[in-house]
Coordinates of C-alpha atoms in Angstrom, one line a residue:
Chain A
M1 CA 1.2 36.9 11.4
T2 CA 2.6 33.5 10.6
T3 CA 1.2 31.5 7.7
A4 CA -0.3 28.0 8.0
R5 CA 2.8 26.7 6.2
E6 CA 5.2 28.2 8.6
R7 CA 3.4 26.8 11.6
I8 CA 3.2 23.3 10.2
L9 CA 6.9 23.4 9.4
A10 CA 7.7 24.7 12.8
Q11 CA 5.7 21.8 14.3
Q12 CA 7.7 19.3 12.4
N13 CA 11.0 21.0 13.2
T14 CA 10.8 21.5 17.0
P15 CA 14.3 21.4 18.5
W16 CA 13.3 18.2 20.2
K17 CA 12.3 16.4 16.9
K18 CA 15.5 17.8 15.2
G19 CA 17.6 16.4 18.0
V20 CA 15.9 13.0 17.9
R21 CA 16.6 12.8 14.1
R22 CA 20.2 13.8 14.6
L23 CA 20.6 11.1 17.2
Q24 CA 19.0 8.5 15.0
G25 CA 21.4 9.3 12.2
L26 CA 24.4 9.2 14.5
M27 CA 23.3 5.9 16.0
L28 CA 22.9 4.3 12.5
D29 CA 26.3 5.6 11.5
T30 CA 27.9 4.3 14.6
I31 CA 26.4 0.8 14.0
L32 CA 27.5 0.8 10.3
M33 CA 31.0 2.0 11.3
L34 CA 31.2 -0.6 14.0
L35 CA 30.3 -3.4 11.6
V36 CA 33.0 -2.3 9.2
L37 CA 35.6 -2.1 11.9
L38 CA 34.7 -5.4 13.4
M39 CA 34.9 -7.1 10.0
I40 CA 38.2 -5.5 9.3
E41 CA 39.6 -6.8 12.6
F42 CA 38.1 -10.2 12.0
L43 CA 39.7 -10.5 8.6
A44 CA 43.0 -9.2 9.9
L45 CA 43.0 -11.8 12.7
A46 CA 42.0 -14.6 10.3
F47 CA 44.9 -13.8 7.9
S48 CA 47.5 -13.0 10.6
G49 CA 48.4 -16.7 11.0
R50 CA 48.0 -16.5 14.7
R51 CA 47.4 -19.8 16.4
G52 CA 45.0 -20.6 19.2
P53 CA 45.6 -22.4 22.5
T54 CA 45.4 -25.8 20.7
G55 CA 48.2 -24.8 18.4
L56 CA 45.9 -24.8 15.4
L57 CA 44.9 -21.8 13.3
L58 CA 42.1 -19.8 14.9
T59 CA 38.6 -21.0 14.1
P60 CA 36.0 -18.3 13.2
E61 CA 34.3 -18.9 16.6
E62 CA 37.5 -18.2 18.4
I63 CA 38.2 -15.1 16.4
L64 CA 34.7 -13.8 17.2
D65 CA 35.6 -14.2 20.9
L66 CA 38.8 -12.3 20.5
L67 CA 37.6 -9.1 18.8
S68 CA 38.1 -5.9 20.8
Y69 CA 34.5 -5.0 21.1
P70 CA 34.5 -2.1 23.7
W71 CA 37.5 -0.4 22.0
L72 CA 35.9 -0.6 18.5
V73 CA 32.6 0.7 19.8
T74 CA 34.4 3.8 21.0
V75 CA 36.3 4.2 17.8
A76 CA 33.1 3.7 15.7
F77 CA 31.3 6.3 17.8
V78 CA 34.1 8.8 17.5
L79 CA 34.4 8.3 13.7
A80 CA 30.6 8.5 13.2
T81 CA 30.4 11.7 15.3
L82 CA 33.2 13.2 13.2
W83 CA 31.5 12.2 10.0
N84 CA 28.2 13.8 11.2
L85 CA 29.9 17.0 12.3
F86 CA 32.0 17.5 9.1
Y87 CA 29.5 16.1 6.7
R88 CA 30.0 19.1 4.4
P89 CA 33.5 18.4 3.2
L90 CA 33.3 14.6 3.8
G91 CA 29.9 14.0 2.0
T92 CA 26.7 13.0 3.7
S93 CA 27.1 10.0 6.0
P94 CA 24.8 7.0 5.3
G95 CA 23.0 7.5 8.6
R96 CA 22.3 11.2 8.0
A97 CA 21.3 10.4 4.4
T98 CA 18.7 7.8 5.7
V99 CA 17.2 9.9 8.4
R100 CA 17.5 13.5 7.1
G101 CA 18.2 13.2 3.4
V102 CA 21.3 14.1 1.4
M103 CA 22.7 17.5 0.6
P104 CA 21.2 18.9 -2.7
E105 CA 24.5 18.9 -4.5
E106 CA 24.9 15.2 -3.8
E107 CA 21.4 14.2 -4.9
F108 CA 22.1 13.1 -8.4
L109 CA 25.7 11.9 -8.1
P110 CA 26.4 8.2 -9.0
W111 CA 27.6 6.1 -6.0
T112 CA 31.2 6.2 -7.2
Q113 CA 31.3 9.9 -6.5
T114 CA 30.0 9.9 -3.0
S115 CA 31.7 8.9 0.2
R116 CA 28.7 7.0 1.4
G117 CA 28.6 5.1 -1.8
W118 CA 32.2 3.9 -1.3
F119 CA 31.5 3.2 2.3
T120 CA 28.5 1.0 1.4
A121 CA 30.5 -0.8 -1.3
L122 CA 33.2 -1.5 1.3
L123 CA 30.6 -2.8 3.8
I124 CA 29.2 -5.2 1.2
Q125 CA 32.6 -6.5 0.2
L126 CA 33.6 -7.0 3.8
T127 CA 30.4 -8.8 4.6
F128 CA 30.9 -11.2 1.7
F129 CA 34.5 -12.1 2.7
T130 CA 33.7 -12.4 6.4
G131 CA 30.7 -14.5 5.6
W132 CA 32.9 -16.8 3.5
L133 CA 35.1 -17.5 6.6
I134 CA 32.3 -17.6 9.2
T135 CA 30.3 -20.2 7.2
E136 CA 33.5 -22.1 6.5
V137 CA 33.0 -22.3 2.8
Q138 CA 35.2 -25.0 1.3
L139 CA 34.9 -24.9 -2.4
L140 CA 37.5 -27.6 -3.0
T141 CA 35.9 -30.2 -0.7
F142 CA 32.5 -29.5 -2.4
L143 CA 33.9 -30.1 -5.8
T144 CA 36.1 -33.2 -5.1
K145 CA 34.4 -35.2 -2.3
F146 CA 31.2 -36.2 -3.9
S147 CA 31.9 -40.0 -3.6
K148 CA 31.0 -40.0 0.1
A149 CA 27.5 -39.0 -0.7
A150 CA 27.1 -41.3 -3.6
D151 CA 25.6 -44.1 -1.4
I152 CA 22.7 -41.9 -0.4
V153 CA 22.1 -40.6 -3.8
R154 CA 22.2 -44.2 -5.2
G155 CA 19.6 -45.3 -2.5
L156 CA 17.4 -42.3 -3.4
M157 CA 17.4 -43.3 -7.0
N158 CA 16.5 -46.8 -6.3
P159 CA 13.3 -46.3 -4.3
S160 CA 11.9 -49.2 -2.4
A161 CA 8.3 -50.2 -2.8
D162 CA 8.0 -51.3 0.8
V163 CA 6.8 -48.0 2.1
L164 CA 4.8 -47.0 -0.9
H165 CA 1.4 -47.9 0.5
Q166 CA 2.0 -46.4 4.0
G167 CA 3.6 -43.4 2.3
L168 CA 0.5 -42.7 0.1
V169 CA -1.8 -42.9 3.1
L170 CA 0.2 -40.5 5.0
L171 CA 0.6 -38.2 2.0
V172 CA -3.2 -37.9 1.9
Q173 CA -3.0 -37.0 5.6
T174 CA -0.3 -34.4 4.9
I175 CA -2.4 -32.6 2.2
F176 CA -5.5 -32.5 4.5
L177 CA -3.4 -31.4 7.4
A178 CA -2.0 -28.5 5.4
F179 CA -5.5 -27.7 4.1
M180 CA -7.1 -27.6 7.6
A181 CA -4.3 -25.4 8.9
T182 CA -4.9 -23.0 6.1
A183 CA -8.7 -23.1 6.4
F184 CA -8.6 -22.3 10.1
A185 CA -6.1 -19.5 9.5
I186 CA -8.2 -17.6 7.0
P187 CA -11.0 -16.0 9.1
L188 CA -8.6 -14.9 11.8
A189 CA -6.0 -13.5 9.4
F190 CA -8.7 -11.7 7.4
A191 CA -10.0 -9.9 10.5
L192 CA -6.5 -9.1 11.8
S193 CA -5.2 -7.9 8.4
F194 CA -7.4 -4.8 8.6
V195 CA -6.0 -3.8 11.9
A196 CA -2.5 -4.5 10.7
A197 CA -2.8 -2.3 7.6
R198 CA -1.2 1.1 8.0
N199 CA -3.4 3.0 5.6
L200 CA -6.6 2.0 7.5
T201 CA -5.2 2.7 11.0
R202 CA -4.3 6.3 10.9
G203 CA -7.6 7.6 12.2
N204 CA -7.1 7.8 16.0
W205 CA -4.8 6.6 18.7
V206 CA -6.9 3.4 19.3
A207 CA -6.4 2.4 15.7
R208 CA -2.7 3.3 15.8
W209 CA -2.1 1.2 18.9
S210 CA -4.1 -1.7 17.6
Y211 CA -1.8 -1.6 14.5
T212 CA 1.4 -1.6 16.6
L213 CA 0.0 -4.4 18.8
A214 CA -1.2 -6.6 15.9
R215 CA 2.1 -6.1 14.0
T216 CA 4.2 -6.9 17.0
V217 CA 2.3 -10.0 18.0
M218 CA 2.3 -11.3 14.4
N219 CA 6.0 -10.7 14.0
L220 CA 6.8 -12.5 17.2
T221 CA 4.6 -15.4 16.3
R222 CA 6.2 -15.7 12.9
A223 CA 9.7 -15.5 14.4
V224 CA 9.0 -18.8 16.3
E225 CA 9.6 -21.7 14.1
P226 CA 6.7 -24.0 13.2
L227 CA 8.8 -26.8 14.6
V228 CA 8.7 -25.2 18.1
W229 CA 4.9 -24.6 17.8
A230 CA 4.6 -28.3 16.9
L231 CA 6.4 -29.3 20.1
I232 CA 4.2 -27.0 22.1
F233 CA 1.0 -28.4 20.6
I234 CA 2.1 -32.0 20.8
S235 CA 2.3 -31.7 24.6
W236 CA -1.0 -29.8 24.5
V237 CA -3.2 -32.1 22.3
G238 CA -0.9 -35.2 22.0
I239 CA 1.2 -36.6 19.1
G240 CA -0.7 -36.8 15.8
P241 CA -1.9 -34.7 12.9
F242 CA -4.0 -32.3 14.9
A243 CA -0.9 -31.0 16.7
G244 CA 0.5 -30.4 13.2
V245 CA -2.6 -28.6 12.1
L246 CA -2.4 -26.3 15.1
A247 CA 1.3 -25.6 14.6
L248 CA 0.9 -24.7 11.0
W249 CA -2.3 -22.8 11.8
V250 CA -0.5 -20.4 14.2
H251 CA 2.3 -19.8 11.7
S252 CA -0.2 -19.4 8.8
V253 CA -2.2 -16.8 10.7
A254 CA 0.9 -14.7 11.2
A255 CA 2.1 -15.1 7.7
L256 CA -1.3 -14.5 6.0
T257 CA -2.0 -11.5 8.2
K258 CA 1.3 -10.0 7.0
L259 CA 0.6 -10.8 3.3
Y260 CA -3.1 -9.7 3.5
S261 CA -2.3 -6.4 5.2
E262 CA 0.4 -5.6 2.8
Q263 CA -2.1 -6.1 0.0
I264 CA -4.6 -3.8 1.8
E265 CA -1.8 -1.2 2.1
S266 CA -1.3 -1.2 -1.7
I267 CA -4.9 -0.9 -2.8
D268 CA -6.0 1.8 -5.3
T269 CA -7.3 4.7 -3.2
G270 CA -9.6 5.9 -5.9
P271 CA -12.7 3.7 -5.2
V272 CA -12.2 4.3 -1.4
E273 CA -12.3 8.0 -2.1
A274 CA -15.4 7.6 -4.3
I275 CA -17.3 5.5 -1.8
T276 CA -16.4 7.8 1.1
A277 CA -17.7 10.8 -0.9
T278 CA -21.1 9.2 -1.2
G279 CA -21.5 9.5 2.5
A280 CA -20.9 5.8 3.2
S281 CA -19.9 4.7 6.7
T282 CA -16.5 3.3 7.5
L283 CA -17.8 -0.3 7.3
Q284 CA -19.5 0.4 4.0
V285 CA -16.3 1.9 2.7
L286 CA -14.4 -1.2 3.7
R287 CA -17.1 -3.4 2.1
Y288 CA -17.3 -1.6 -1.2
G289 CA -14.0 0.2 -1.6
V290 CA -11.5 -2.2 0.0
V291 CA -12.8 -5.8 0.0
P292 CA -13.5 -6.2 -3.7
Q293 CA -10.0 -5.1 -4.4
I294 CA -8.3 -7.5 -2.0
I295 CA -10.3 -10.7 -2.6
P296 CA -8.4 -12.0 -5.6
P297 CA -4.9 -11.5 -4.1
F298 CA -6.2 -12.9 -0.8
L299 CA -7.3 -16.0 -2.6
S300 CA -4.0 -16.2 -4.4
F301 CA -2.0 -15.9 -1.2
T302 CA -4.2 -18.4 0.6
I303 CA -3.6 -21.1 -2.1
Y304 CA 0.1 -20.3 -2.0
R305 CA 0.0 -20.7 1.8
W306 CA -1.6 -24.2 1.4
D307 CA 1.2 -25.0 -0.9
I308 CA 3.8 -23.9 1.7
N309 CA 2.0 -25.7 4.4
V310 CA 2.2 -29.0 2.5
R311 CA 6.0 -28.6 2.4
M312 CA 6.3 -27.5 6.0
S313 CA 4.1 -30.4 7.3
T314 CA 6.9 -32.8 6.3
I315 CA 9.2 -31.2 8.8
I316 CA 6.4 -31.0 11.4
G317 CA 6.0 -34.7 11.0
F318 CA 9.6 -35.2 12.0
V319 CA 8.7 -34.3 15.6
G320 CA 5.4 -36.1 15.7
G321 CA 3.0 -33.7 14.2
G322 CA 1.5 -36.2 11.8
G323 CA 1.8 -36.5 8.1
I324 CA 4.5 -38.1 5.9
G325 CA 7.4 -36.7 7.9
Y326 CA 6.4 -39.0 10.7
I327 CA 7.7 -42.1 8.9
L328 CA 10.4 -40.3 7.1
K329 CA 12.5 -39.4 10.2
P330 CA 13.1 -43.0 11.5
R331 CA 14.2 -44.1 8.0
V332 CA 16.6 -41.3 7.7
D333 CA 18.1 -42.2 11.1
L334 CA 18.4 -45.8 10.1
G335 CA 19.9 -45.0 6.7
A336 CA 17.2 -46.9 4.8
W337 CA 17.9 -44.8 1.7
G338 CA 15.7 -46.7 -0.6
E339 CA 12.7 -46.1 1.5
V340 CA 13.7 -42.5 2.1
G341 CA 13.9 -42.2 -1.7
T342 CA 10.3 -43.4 -2.1
L343 CA 9.0 -40.9 0.4
V344 CA 11.1 -38.0 -1.0
I345 CA 9.7 -38.8 -4.5
L346 CA 6.2 -38.8 -3.1
I347 CA 6.7 -35.5 -1.4
A348 CA 8.4 -34.0 -4.4
V349 CA 5.6 -35.0 -6.8
T350 CA 3.0 -33.6 -4.5
V351 CA 4.8 -30.3 -4.0
W352 CA 5.4 -30.1 -7.7
A353 CA 1.8 -30.8 -8.6
M354 CA 0.5 -28.3 -6.0
D355 CA 2.8 -25.7 -7.3
I356 CA 1.6 -26.1 -10.8
V357 CA -2.1 -26.2 -9.8
S358 CA -1.8 -23.2 -7.5
A359 CA 0.1 -21.2 -10.1
K360 CA -2.6 -21.9 -12.6
V361 CA -5.4 -21.1 -10.2
R362 CA -3.7 -17.9 -9.1
E363 CA -3.2 -16.8 -12.7
R364 CA -7.0 -17.2 -13.3
I365 CA -8.2 -15.2 -10.4
V366 CA -5.8 -12.2 -10.3
Chain B
M1 CA -29.0 37.1 -12.2
S2 CA -27.5 34.7 -9.7
G3 CA -27.7 37.4 -7.1
E4 CA -30.9 36.3 -5.5
R5 CA -30.2 32.6 -5.5
G6 CA -29.2 30.7 -2.3
I7 CA -25.6 30.1 -1.4
V8 CA -24.5 26.5 -1.8
I9 CA -20.9 26.6 -1.0
D10 CA -19.4 29.2 1.3
A11 CA -15.7 28.5 1.9
R12 CA -13.5 31.1 3.7
G13 CA -9.8 31.3 4.1
L14 CA -9.1 27.7 3.0
S15 CA -5.5 26.7 3.4
K16 CA -3.9 23.3 3.0
V17 CA -0.4 22.4 3.9
F18 CA 0.6 18.8 3.4
P19 CA 2.9 17.2 6.0
D20 CA 5.9 17.5 3.6
G21 CA 5.5 21.3 3.7
T22 CA 3.8 21.7 0.3
Q23 CA 1.3 24.5 0.4
A24 CA -1.5 23.3 -1.9
L25 CA -4.0 26.0 -0.9
D26 CA -3.3 29.5 0.4
N27 CA -6.2 31.4 1.9
V28 CA -8.8 30.6 -0.8
D29 CA -12.4 32.0 -0.5
L30 CA -15.0 30.4 -2.7
E31 CA -18.7 31.2 -3.0
V32 CA -21.0 29.1 -5.2
R33 CA -24.6 29.8 -5.7
E34 CA -27.4 27.4 -6.5
G35 CA -27.6 26.3 -10.1
E36 CA -24.2 27.5 -11.1
F37 CA -21.8 25.6 -13.3
L38 CA -18.5 26.8 -11.8
A39 CA -15.2 25.9 -13.5
I40 CA -12.0 25.9 -11.6
L41 CA -9.0 26.6 -13.8
G42 CA -5.3 26.3 -13.3
L43 CA -2.2 24.4 -14.1
S44 CA -1.7 20.9 -12.7
G45 CA -0.4 21.3 -9.2
S46 CA -2.2 24.6 -8.7
G47 CA -4.4 23.2 -6.0
K48 CA -7.6 22.5 -8.0
S49 CA -8.1 18.9 -6.8
T50 CA -7.1 19.8 -3.3
L51 CA -9.7 22.5 -3.2
L52 CA -12.5 20.2 -4.4
R53 CA -11.5 17.5 -1.8
C54 CA -11.4 20.1 1.0
L55 CA -15.0 20.9 0.3
N56 CA -16.3 17.5 1.3
R57 CA -13.3 16.8 3.6
L58 CA -11.8 13.9 1.6
I59 CA -8.8 16.1 2.5
E60 CA -8.7 17.8 5.8
P61 CA -8.1 21.6 5.3
T62 CA -5.4 23.0 7.6
E63 CA -7.2 26.3 8.0
G64 CA -10.4 27.9 7.1
S65 CA -14.1 27.0 7.1
V66 CA -16.5 25.4 4.6
S67 CA -20.2 25.5 4.8
I68 CA -22.4 23.7 2.3
F69 CA -26.2 24.2 2.2
G70 CA -25.8 26.1 5.4
E71 CA -24.1 23.2 7.2
D72 CA -20.7 23.7 8.8
V73 CA -18.7 21.0 7.0
T74 CA -15.4 21.7 8.8
R75 CA -16.8 21.0 12.2
A76 CA -19.1 18.0 11.3
R77 CA -18.2 14.6 12.6
G78 CA -19.5 11.0 12.1
K79 CA -23.1 10.8 11.0
K80 CA -23.4 14.5 10.4
L81 CA -20.5 14.5 8.0
R82 CA -21.8 11.5 6.2
K83 CA -25.2 13.2 5.8
I84 CA -23.5 16.3 4.3
R85 CA -21.4 14.1 2.0
S86 CA -24.4 12.2 0.8
D87 CA -25.7 15.5 -0.6
I88 CA -22.5 16.0 -2.6
A89 CA -21.8 13.7 -5.6
M90 CA -18.3 13.4 -6.9
I91 CA -16.9 12.5 -10.3
F92 CA -13.2 11.7 -10.7
Q93 CA -10.6 11.9 -13.4
Q94 CA -9.8 8.2 -13.0
F95 CA -13.6 7.3 -12.7
N96 CA -12.8 5.5 -9.4
L97 CA -15.3 2.7 -10.0
V98 CA -15.0 -0.5 -8.0
R99 CA -13.5 -2.4 -10.9
R100 CA -14.4 -5.9 -9.9
H101 CA -18.0 -5.1 -9.2
T102 CA -20.7 -5.0 -11.8
V103 CA -21.8 -1.8 -13.4
L104 CA -25.2 -2.0 -11.5
I105 CA -23.5 -2.4 -8.1
N106 CA -21.3 0.6 -8.9
V107 CA -24.4 2.7 -9.7
L108 CA -26.2 1.4 -6.6
S109 CA -23.2 2.3 -4.4
G110 CA -24.2 5.9 -4.9
A111 CA -27.1 5.2 -2.5
L112 CA -24.9 3.9 0.3
G113 CA -25.3 7.1 2.3
R114 CA -29.0 6.2 2.8
S115 CA -29.0 2.4 3.0
G116 CA -28.8 0.2 6.0
L117 CA -25.5 -1.4 7.0
L118 CA -26.6 -5.0 6.9
S119 CA -28.3 -4.9 3.6
S120 CA -25.5 -3.0 2.0
A121 CA -22.9 -5.4 3.5
L122 CA -24.7 -8.2 1.6
L123 CA -24.9 -6.1 -1.6
R124 CA -28.7 -6.1 -1.3
F125 CA -30.7 -3.2 -2.5
S126 CA -34.4 -2.9 -2.7
E127 CA -36.2 -3.5 -6.0
Y128 CA -37.1 0.2 -6.0
E129 CA -33.4 1.2 -5.9
R130 CA -32.5 -1.3 -8.5
K131 CA -35.2 -0.1 -10.9
K132 CA -34.0 3.4 -10.4
A133 CA -30.4 2.5 -11.0
M134 CA -31.4 0.7 -14.3
G135 CA -33.2 3.8 -15.3
F136 CA -30.1 6.0 -14.8
L137 CA -28.0 3.5 -16.7
E138 CA -30.4 3.7 -19.6
R139 CA -30.2 7.5 -19.4
V140 CA -26.4 7.5 -19.8
G141 CA -26.7 5.1 -22.7
L142 CA -25.6 1.9 -21.0
K143 CA -28.7 -0.1 -21.1
G144 CA -27.9 -3.8 -21.2
R145 CA -24.5 -3.4 -19.6
E146 CA -25.6 -3.6 -16.0
S147 CA -24.1 -7.0 -15.3
S148 CA -20.8 -6.4 -17.0
R149 CA -17.8 -6.0 -14.7
A150 CA -16.9 -2.3 -14.4
D151 CA -13.3 -2.8 -15.7
A152 CA -14.6 -4.4 -18.9
L153 CA -15.9 -1.0 -20.0
S154 CA -14.1 1.6 -21.9
G155 CA -13.0 4.8 -20.3
G156 CA -15.9 6.9 -21.6
Q157 CA -18.4 4.2 -20.6
Q158 CA -16.8 4.0 -17.1
Q159 CA -17.2 7.8 -16.7
R160 CA -20.8 7.4 -17.7
V161 CA -21.3 4.8 -15.0
A162 CA -19.8 7.3 -12.5
I163 CA -22.3 9.9 -13.7
A164 CA -25.1 7.3 -13.1
R165 CA -23.7 6.8 -9.7
A166 CA -23.9 10.6 -9.1
L167 CA -27.5 10.5 -10.3
M168 CA -28.2 7.6 -7.9
Q169 CA -26.9 9.6 -5.0
E170 CA -29.6 12.2 -5.6
A171 CA -27.2 14.9 -4.5
R172 CA -27.8 18.6 -4.9
L173 CA -24.2 19.4 -5.6
V174 CA -21.7 17.8 -7.9
L175 CA -17.9 18.1 -7.6
A176 CA -16.2 16.9 -10.8
D177 CA -12.4 16.6 -10.7
E178 CA -11.0 16.8 -14.3
P179 CA -13.9 14.5 -15.5
V180 CA -12.7 14.3 -19.1
A181 CA -8.9 14.7 -18.8
S182 CA -8.2 11.0 -19.2
L183 CA -10.7 10.5 -22.0
D184 CA -10.3 10.5 -25.7
P185 CA -10.9 14.1 -27.0
A186 CA -13.7 12.9 -29.2
L187 CA -15.6 11.7 -26.1
R188 CA -15.2 14.8 -24.0
H189 CA -18.3 16.6 -25.1
S190 CA -20.5 13.6 -24.6
I191 CA -19.4 13.4 -21.0
M192 CA -19.5 17.1 -20.5
R193 CA -23.1 17.2 -21.9
H194 CA -24.1 14.5 -19.3
I195 CA -22.7 16.8 -16.6
E196 CA -24.4 19.7 -18.1
D197 CA -27.7 17.7 -17.8
L198 CA -27.1 17.2 -14.1
N199 CA -26.9 21.0 -13.9
R200 CA -29.8 21.9 -16.2
K201 CA -32.3 19.1 -15.9
E202 CA -31.6 17.9 -12.3
G203 CA -30.9 21.4 -11.0
M204 CA -27.6 20.3 -9.4
T205 CA -25.0 22.9 -8.7
V206 CA -21.8 21.9 -10.4
V207 CA -18.2 22.7 -9.5
C208 CA -15.8 21.3 -12.0
T209 CA -12.1 21.5 -12.4
L210 CA -11.0 21.7 -16.0
H211 CA -7.9 22.7 -17.9
D212 CA -9.3 22.8 -21.4
I213 CA -10.3 26.4 -22.2
D214 CA -12.6 25.3 -24.9
L215 CA -14.7 23.2 -22.6
V216 CA -14.6 25.9 -19.9
R217 CA -16.1 28.5 -22.3
R218 CA -18.7 26.1 -23.7
Y219 CA -20.1 24.8 -20.4
A220 CA -19.2 27.0 -17.4
T221 CA -21.3 29.9 -16.2
R222 CA -18.5 31.2 -14.0
L223 CA -14.8 30.7 -13.6
V224 CA -12.3 30.7 -10.8
A225 CA -8.6 30.4 -11.5
L226 CA -6.0 29.1 -9.1
R227 CA -2.3 29.6 -9.3
A228 CA 0.1 28.1 -6.8
G229 CA -2.7 27.6 -4.4
R230 CA -4.1 31.1 -4.5
K231 CA -7.2 32.4 -6.2
V232 CA -5.9 34.7 -8.9
W233 CA -9.0 35.4 -11.0
E234 CA -12.7 35.2 -10.9
G235 CA -15.3 36.1 -13.5
T236 CA -17.7 35.0 -16.2
A237 CA -16.7 33.1 -19.3
E238 CA -17.1 36.2 -21.4
Q239 CA -14.7 38.2 -19.3
F240 CA -12.0 35.6 -19.9
D241 CA -9.4 36.8 -22.5
G242 CA -5.8 36.4 -23.5
D243 CA -4.5 38.6 -20.7
T244 CA -6.3 36.6 -18.1
F245 CA -5.0 33.5 -19.7
R246 CA -1.4 34.6 -19.3
E247 CA -2.1 35.8 -15.7
I248 CA -3.3 32.3 -14.8
Y249 CA -0.9 30.1 -16.7
G250 CA 2.2 32.3 -16.6
E251 CA 3.9 34.5 -19.2
D252 CA 5.3 31.6 -21.1
A253 CA 1.9 30.0 -21.8
E254 CA 0.4 30.4 -25.2
P255 CA -3.3 29.9 -25.8
A256 CA -3.9 27.3 -28.5
S257 CA -4.8 29.1 -31.7
N258 CA -8.3 27.7 -31.9
T259 CA -9.3 28.4 -28.3
M260 CA -9.1 32.1 -28.3
I261 CA -10.9 34.3 -30.8

């Protein structure tokens, strides 16, 4: 007769599940190996002195086009497969370590004594040097060519009083715009956060699917820049602060849902256990065991979000979403640096004040 | 003498394997009769807490059956399960109070199993329930602290709130999971005496995990010992001696000099 333990372990280690895990590890290794190979080729090409069709040294973009992708994918796959096959003498590969854990004898070794430690170090090094070239870092120019920007800086430091009045009026609009966006976001994010919390959605398949759905929709929403949302809502409700409110609202719902649900995931399970044990229903457990624990961090996140929304609404204004950004953009385009300076100072002071106030308030409630 | 009393807990063949493969319980039988004060002994990690939680299904047993007051706990769902749970009060090592609520709300939350959804959502309880809760607070010596926040209280006071919560629940069975392990030694007897009162005065059956042999001998009427998830010993406090001690805790364990006579 088999014991309960053997049956559970057998369920977890069906040949199918084992195979899937093996494949996951191999895929991860292939991707990491491919990254290393690509970056090595990139750096080799960059330092080879080869010249492009224009006769100049290759630009990073041109090098990216030249890399031998199909060939390197094959090599990476072969190397990863070898590493996965001969992991005993070679040391556990990073992919295998992530998906299936390391060999016991490697468990407590420092990174300098494992092959995957050196591999990771190499990966990080390569990423830094490749990044240096791809983002065209030019330290010398940065350190020596300040004079070109001096005009702008001088303008900013001599703010003009011409836009002060209009600026202040629009600043008030900005703060309220951010506030309304946050306020509209709270109820929706609150409701969604329970569905998007892993620890509350293990019960049945409906709960698990709602979790996946909520998370996916929220991540997609968050991935779209508020600027794009602003353009959508401007053509929906017309130019003005309301379009800005809607744009920040959508983004805030997604961001707050994520923050809220992470907070729910990290609650103390003790009270939940205690309330469940009294025979309370699911809703009562949420009301007594979960909600009291999450209210203070929720408040704190919400105030923080308002703070962020004030900053973001400046950019929203650039495209016509109301707020102070609306009059900032034309002045930047015209090079009216004195007036830009006034507006920048107004924004900076507000953001700074909000930051201090929100930090103080958050300190009090947590 | 307990022979003719009714059976409160009848657990058969309980096993629990956690998803990581840890076997916390291995084929444990447990029978508890009305009015008993049963202590469950064992090293930490021996499965004591898991056993308690399998009884009211805070943890789902992998195998085996539990019936409490004649009701099949393992098969109960929804309302039925909540009804069974409302008859079983639970006391925890970490008190598990809702820290940001007042002491009174924490006591009242013991009555959630029998209160309506809407009124409990608004934290409203009847005047009758409130009076009762105040009475229980007075009984555990916390009169006047009802509107303090729970986390403003000391550990011993918090555990007394938890005992008042158990009283409020009007349960017939109490499961206590290391109720004094995170308290100052000087306070242990005070808490244990309150639990003893639940047993003697309220007639509640008590199942209590403990690791302090002194307390076990002083309060328990019967003992069950677990080792690595198996029941290794069962008997009365008088039958418990040095040999049994080593059997439960392993050859290396040494009973503290003042605990064994």
